[in-house]
PDB file of C-alpha atoms in Angstrom:
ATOM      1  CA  UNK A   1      54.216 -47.540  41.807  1.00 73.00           C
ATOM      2  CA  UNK A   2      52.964 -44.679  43.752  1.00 90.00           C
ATOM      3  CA  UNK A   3      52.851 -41.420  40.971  1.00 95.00           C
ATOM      4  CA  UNK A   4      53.959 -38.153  42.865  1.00 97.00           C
ATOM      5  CA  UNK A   5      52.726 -34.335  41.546  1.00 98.00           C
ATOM      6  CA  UNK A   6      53.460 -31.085  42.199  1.00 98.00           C
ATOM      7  CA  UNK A   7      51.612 -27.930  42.165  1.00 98.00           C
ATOM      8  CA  UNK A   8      52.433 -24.408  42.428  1.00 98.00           C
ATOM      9  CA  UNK A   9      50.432 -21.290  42.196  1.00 97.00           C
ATOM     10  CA  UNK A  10      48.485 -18.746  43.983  1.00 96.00           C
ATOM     11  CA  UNK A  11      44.715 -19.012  45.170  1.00 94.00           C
ATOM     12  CA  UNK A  12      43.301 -20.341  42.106  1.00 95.00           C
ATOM     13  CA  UNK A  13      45.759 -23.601  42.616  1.00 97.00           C
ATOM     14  CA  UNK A  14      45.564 -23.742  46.596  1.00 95.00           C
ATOM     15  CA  UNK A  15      41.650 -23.608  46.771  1.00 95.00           C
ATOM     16  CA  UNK A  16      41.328 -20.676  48.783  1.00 94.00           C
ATOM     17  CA  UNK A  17      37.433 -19.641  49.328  1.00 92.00           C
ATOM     18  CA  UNK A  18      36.792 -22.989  49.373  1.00 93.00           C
ATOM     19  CA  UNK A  19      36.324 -25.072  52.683  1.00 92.00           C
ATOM     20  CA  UNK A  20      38.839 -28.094  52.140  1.00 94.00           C
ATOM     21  CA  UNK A  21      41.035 -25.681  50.656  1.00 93.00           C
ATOM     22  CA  UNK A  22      43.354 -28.122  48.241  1.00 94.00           C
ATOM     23  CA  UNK A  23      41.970 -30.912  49.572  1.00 94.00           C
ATOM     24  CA  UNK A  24      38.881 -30.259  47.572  1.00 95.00           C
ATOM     25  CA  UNK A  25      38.002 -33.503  45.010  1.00 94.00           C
ATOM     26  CA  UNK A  26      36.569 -30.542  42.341  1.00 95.00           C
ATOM     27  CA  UNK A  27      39.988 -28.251  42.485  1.00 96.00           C
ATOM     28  CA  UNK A  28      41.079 -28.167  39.435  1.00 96.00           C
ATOM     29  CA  UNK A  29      44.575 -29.931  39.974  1.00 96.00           C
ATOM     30  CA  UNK A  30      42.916 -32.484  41.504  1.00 97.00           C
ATOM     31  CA  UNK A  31      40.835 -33.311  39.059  1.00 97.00           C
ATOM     32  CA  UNK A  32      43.633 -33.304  36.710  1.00 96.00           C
ATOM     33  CA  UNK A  33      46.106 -35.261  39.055  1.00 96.00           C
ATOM     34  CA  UNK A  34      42.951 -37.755  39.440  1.00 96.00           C
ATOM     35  CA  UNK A  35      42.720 -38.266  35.358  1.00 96.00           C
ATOM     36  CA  UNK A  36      46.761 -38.754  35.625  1.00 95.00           C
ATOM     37  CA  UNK A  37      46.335 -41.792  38.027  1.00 95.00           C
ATOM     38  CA  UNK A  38      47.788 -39.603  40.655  1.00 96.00           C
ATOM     39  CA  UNK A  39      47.122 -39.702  44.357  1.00 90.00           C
ATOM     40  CA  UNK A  40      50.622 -38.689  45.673  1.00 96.00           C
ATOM     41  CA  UNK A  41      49.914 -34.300  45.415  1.00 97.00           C
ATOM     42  CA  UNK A  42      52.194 -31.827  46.797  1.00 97.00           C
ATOM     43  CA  UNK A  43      50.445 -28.809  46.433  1.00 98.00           C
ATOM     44  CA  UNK A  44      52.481 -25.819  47.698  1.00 97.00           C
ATOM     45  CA  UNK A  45      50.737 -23.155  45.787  1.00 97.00           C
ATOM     46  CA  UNK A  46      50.014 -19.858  47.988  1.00 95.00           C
ATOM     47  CA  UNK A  47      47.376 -17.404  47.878  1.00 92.00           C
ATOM     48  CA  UNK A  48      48.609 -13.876  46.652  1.00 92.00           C
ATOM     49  CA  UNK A  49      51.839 -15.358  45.240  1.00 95.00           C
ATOM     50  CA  UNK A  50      53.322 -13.403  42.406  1.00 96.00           C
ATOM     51  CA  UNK A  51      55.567 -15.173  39.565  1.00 97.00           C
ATOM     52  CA  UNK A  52      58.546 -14.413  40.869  1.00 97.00           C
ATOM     53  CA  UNK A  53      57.812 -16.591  44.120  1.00 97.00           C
ATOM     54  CA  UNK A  54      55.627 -19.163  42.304  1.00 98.00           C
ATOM     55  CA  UNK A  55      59.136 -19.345  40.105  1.00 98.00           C
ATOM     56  CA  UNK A  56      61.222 -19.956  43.209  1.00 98.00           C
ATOM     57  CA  UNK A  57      59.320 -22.105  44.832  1.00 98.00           C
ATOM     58  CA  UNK A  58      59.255 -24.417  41.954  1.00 98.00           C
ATOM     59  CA  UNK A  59      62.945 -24.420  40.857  1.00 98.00           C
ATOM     60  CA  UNK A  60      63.525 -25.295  45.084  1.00 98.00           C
ATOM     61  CA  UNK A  61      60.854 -28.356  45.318  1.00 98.00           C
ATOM     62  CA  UNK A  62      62.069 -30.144  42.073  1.00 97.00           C
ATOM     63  CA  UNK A  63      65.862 -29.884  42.799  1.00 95.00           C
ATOM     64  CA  UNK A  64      64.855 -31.636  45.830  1.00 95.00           C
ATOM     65  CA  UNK A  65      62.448 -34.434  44.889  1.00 95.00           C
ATOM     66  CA  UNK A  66      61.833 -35.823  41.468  1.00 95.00           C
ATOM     67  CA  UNK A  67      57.996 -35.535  40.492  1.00 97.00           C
ATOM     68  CA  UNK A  68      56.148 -37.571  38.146  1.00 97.00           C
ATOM     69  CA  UNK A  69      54.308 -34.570  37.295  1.00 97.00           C
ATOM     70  CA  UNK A  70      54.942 -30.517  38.224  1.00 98.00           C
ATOM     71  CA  UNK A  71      51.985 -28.444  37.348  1.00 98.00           C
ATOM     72  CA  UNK A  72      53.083 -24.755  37.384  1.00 98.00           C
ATOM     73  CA  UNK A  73      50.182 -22.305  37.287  1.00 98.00           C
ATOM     74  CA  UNK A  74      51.294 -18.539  36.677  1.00 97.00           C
ATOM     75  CA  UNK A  75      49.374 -15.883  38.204  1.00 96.00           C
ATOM     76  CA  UNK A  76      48.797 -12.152  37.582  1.00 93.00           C
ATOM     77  CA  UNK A  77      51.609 -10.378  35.878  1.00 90.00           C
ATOM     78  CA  UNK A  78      51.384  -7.005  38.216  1.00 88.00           C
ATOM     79  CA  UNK A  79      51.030  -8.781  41.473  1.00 92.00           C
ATOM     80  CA  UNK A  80      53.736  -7.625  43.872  1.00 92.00           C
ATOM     81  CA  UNK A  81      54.873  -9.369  47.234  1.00 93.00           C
ATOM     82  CA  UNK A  82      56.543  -7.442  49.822  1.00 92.00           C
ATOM     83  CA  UNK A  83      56.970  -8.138  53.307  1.00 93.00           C
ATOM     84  CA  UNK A  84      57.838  -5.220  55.697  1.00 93.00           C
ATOM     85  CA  UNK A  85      60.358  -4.755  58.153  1.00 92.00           C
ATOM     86  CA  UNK A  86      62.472  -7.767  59.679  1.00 92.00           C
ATOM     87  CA  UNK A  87      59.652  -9.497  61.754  1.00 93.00           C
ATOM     88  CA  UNK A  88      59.732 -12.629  63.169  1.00 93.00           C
ATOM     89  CA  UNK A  89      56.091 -13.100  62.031  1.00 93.00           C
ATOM     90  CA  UNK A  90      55.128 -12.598  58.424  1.00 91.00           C
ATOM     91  CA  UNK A  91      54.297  -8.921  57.097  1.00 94.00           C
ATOM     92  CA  UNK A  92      53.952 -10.305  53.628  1.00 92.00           C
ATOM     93  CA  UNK A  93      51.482  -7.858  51.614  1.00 94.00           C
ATOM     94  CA  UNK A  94      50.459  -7.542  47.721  1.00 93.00           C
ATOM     95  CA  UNK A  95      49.790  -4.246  48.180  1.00 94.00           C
ATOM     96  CA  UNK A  96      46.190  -4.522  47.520  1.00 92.00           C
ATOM     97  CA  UNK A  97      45.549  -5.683  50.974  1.00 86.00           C
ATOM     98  CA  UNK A  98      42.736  -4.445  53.446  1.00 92.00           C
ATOM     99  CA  UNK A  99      44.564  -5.035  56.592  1.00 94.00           C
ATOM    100  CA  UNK A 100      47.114  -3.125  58.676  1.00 97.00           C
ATOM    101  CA  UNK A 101      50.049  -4.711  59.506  1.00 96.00           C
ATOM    102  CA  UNK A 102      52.284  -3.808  62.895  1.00 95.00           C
ATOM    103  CA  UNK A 103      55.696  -3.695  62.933  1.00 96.00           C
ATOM    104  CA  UNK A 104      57.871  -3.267  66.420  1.00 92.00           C
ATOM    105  CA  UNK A 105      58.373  -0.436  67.860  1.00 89.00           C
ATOM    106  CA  UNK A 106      54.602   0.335  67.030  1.00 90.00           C
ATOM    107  CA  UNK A 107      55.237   1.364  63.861  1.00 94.00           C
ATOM    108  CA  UNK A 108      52.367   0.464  61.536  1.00 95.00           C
ATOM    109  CA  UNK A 109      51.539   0.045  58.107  1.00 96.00           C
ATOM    110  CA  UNK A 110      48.213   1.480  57.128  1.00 97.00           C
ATOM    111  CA  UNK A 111      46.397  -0.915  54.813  1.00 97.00           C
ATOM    112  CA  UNK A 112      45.398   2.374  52.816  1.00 97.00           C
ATOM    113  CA  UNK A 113      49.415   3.052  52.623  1.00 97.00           C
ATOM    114  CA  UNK A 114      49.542  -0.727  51.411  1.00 96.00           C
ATOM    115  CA  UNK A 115      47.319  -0.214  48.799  1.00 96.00           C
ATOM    116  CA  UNK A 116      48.101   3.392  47.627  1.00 97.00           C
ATOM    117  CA  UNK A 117      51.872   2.061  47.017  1.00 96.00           C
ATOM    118  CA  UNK A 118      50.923  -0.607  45.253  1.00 95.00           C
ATOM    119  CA  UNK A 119      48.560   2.091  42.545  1.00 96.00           C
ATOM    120  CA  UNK A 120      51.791   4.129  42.164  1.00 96.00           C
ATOM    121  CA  UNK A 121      54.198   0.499  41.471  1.00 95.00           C
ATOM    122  CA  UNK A 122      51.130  -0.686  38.773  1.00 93.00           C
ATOM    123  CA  UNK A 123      50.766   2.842  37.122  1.00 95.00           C
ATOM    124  CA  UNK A 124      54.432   2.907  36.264  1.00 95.00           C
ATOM    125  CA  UNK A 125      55.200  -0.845  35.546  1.00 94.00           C
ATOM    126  CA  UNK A 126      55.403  -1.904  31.574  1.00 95.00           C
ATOM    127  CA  UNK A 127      54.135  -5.176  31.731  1.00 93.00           C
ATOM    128  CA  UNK A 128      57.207  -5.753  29.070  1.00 95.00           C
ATOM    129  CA  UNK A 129      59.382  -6.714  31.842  1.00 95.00           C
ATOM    130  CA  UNK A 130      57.225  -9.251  34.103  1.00 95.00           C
ATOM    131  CA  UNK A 131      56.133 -11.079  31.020  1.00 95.00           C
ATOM    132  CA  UNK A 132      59.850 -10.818  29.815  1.00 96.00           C
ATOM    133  CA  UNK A 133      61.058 -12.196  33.559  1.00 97.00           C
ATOM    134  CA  UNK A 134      58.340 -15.147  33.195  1.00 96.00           C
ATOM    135  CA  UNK A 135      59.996 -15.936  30.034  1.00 97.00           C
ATOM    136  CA  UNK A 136      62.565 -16.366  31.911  1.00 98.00           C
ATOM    137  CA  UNK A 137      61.258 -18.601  34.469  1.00 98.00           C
ATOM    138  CA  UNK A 138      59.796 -20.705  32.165  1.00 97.00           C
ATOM    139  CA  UNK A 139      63.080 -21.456  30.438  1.00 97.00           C
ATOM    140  CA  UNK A 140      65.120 -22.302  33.861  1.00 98.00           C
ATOM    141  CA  UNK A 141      62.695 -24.061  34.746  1.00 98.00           C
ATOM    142  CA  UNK A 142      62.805 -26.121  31.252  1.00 97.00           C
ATOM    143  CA  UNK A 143      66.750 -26.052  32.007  1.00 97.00           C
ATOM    144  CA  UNK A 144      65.987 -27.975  35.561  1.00 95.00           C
ATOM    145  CA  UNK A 145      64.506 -31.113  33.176  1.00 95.00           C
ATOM    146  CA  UNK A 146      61.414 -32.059  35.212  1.00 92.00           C
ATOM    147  CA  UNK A 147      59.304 -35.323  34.375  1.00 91.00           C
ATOM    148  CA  UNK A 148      55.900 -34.171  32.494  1.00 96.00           C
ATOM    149  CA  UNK A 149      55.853 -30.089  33.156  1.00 97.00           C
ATOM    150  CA  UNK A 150      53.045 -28.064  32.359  1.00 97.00           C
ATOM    151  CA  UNK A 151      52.597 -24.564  32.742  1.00 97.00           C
ATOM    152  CA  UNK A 152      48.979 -22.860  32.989  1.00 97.00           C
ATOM    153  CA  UNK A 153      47.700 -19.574  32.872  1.00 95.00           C
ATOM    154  CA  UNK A 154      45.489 -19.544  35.625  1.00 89.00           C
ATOM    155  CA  UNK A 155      45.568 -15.507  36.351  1.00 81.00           C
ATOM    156  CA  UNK A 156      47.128 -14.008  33.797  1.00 70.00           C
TER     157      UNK A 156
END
């Protein structure tokens, strides 16, 4: 029988930097999927994805397939996501970004707007509440009863 995974995460689950991307034999979740007899990976993670997407995006793909194993790796507590405007092309951003992003009507985004938003969100945020929201994740995603679940800290 044919063992099926799942992994979610940001960059440190999908590869980035590295040429095959998650594809790579040495990626971590390979290499763990490998030891688990599992060939069968559906690796969704996403560079730059914060917990609240990574939490999403899990709870979505198990309620519609049901995975032998669902590796969950959490990233940075004080990572934001935003997208800008109602595009029909992505204007996702971290806020930590070195890129300008365009929005219609030539209205743009200055990647130095980008990233001085995102030091006035992190100077104000009590980490209290992210790490309180990813205990709530956690437990949903308990509450969802996957096969073999592991969580990992791979930015935190």
């Amino acid at each position: 029988m044919n063992k099926t995974a799942l992994v979610v995460g940001c960059s440190y689950a999908n590869g980035y930097g590295f040429p095959q991307g998650k594809d790579l034999p040495e990626l971590w979740t390979n290499k763990i999927c490998k030891k688990l007899g599992i060939n069968d990976i559906e690796n969704c993670a996403k560079s730059g994805a914060n917990n609240h997407w990574i939490f999403l995006e899990t709870s979505n793909m198990i309620r519609q397939k049901n995975y032998d194993v669902v590796i969950v790796a959490w990233s940075e507590t004080a990572r934001f996501n935003f997208s800008f405007g109602l595009e029909t092309y992505s204007t996702n951003s971290n806020l930590t970004d070195d890129f300008n992003i365009n929005l219609v009507n030539h209205q743009l985004v200055s990647a130095n707007y980008q990233q001085k938003t995102g030091d006035r969100l992190r100077r104000y945020l009590n980490y209290h509440w992210p790490i309180l929201d990813l205990v709530k994740y956690v437990n949903t995603l308990l509450a969802l009863k996957p096969k073999n679940l592991f969580f990992v800290n791979s930015l935190g």
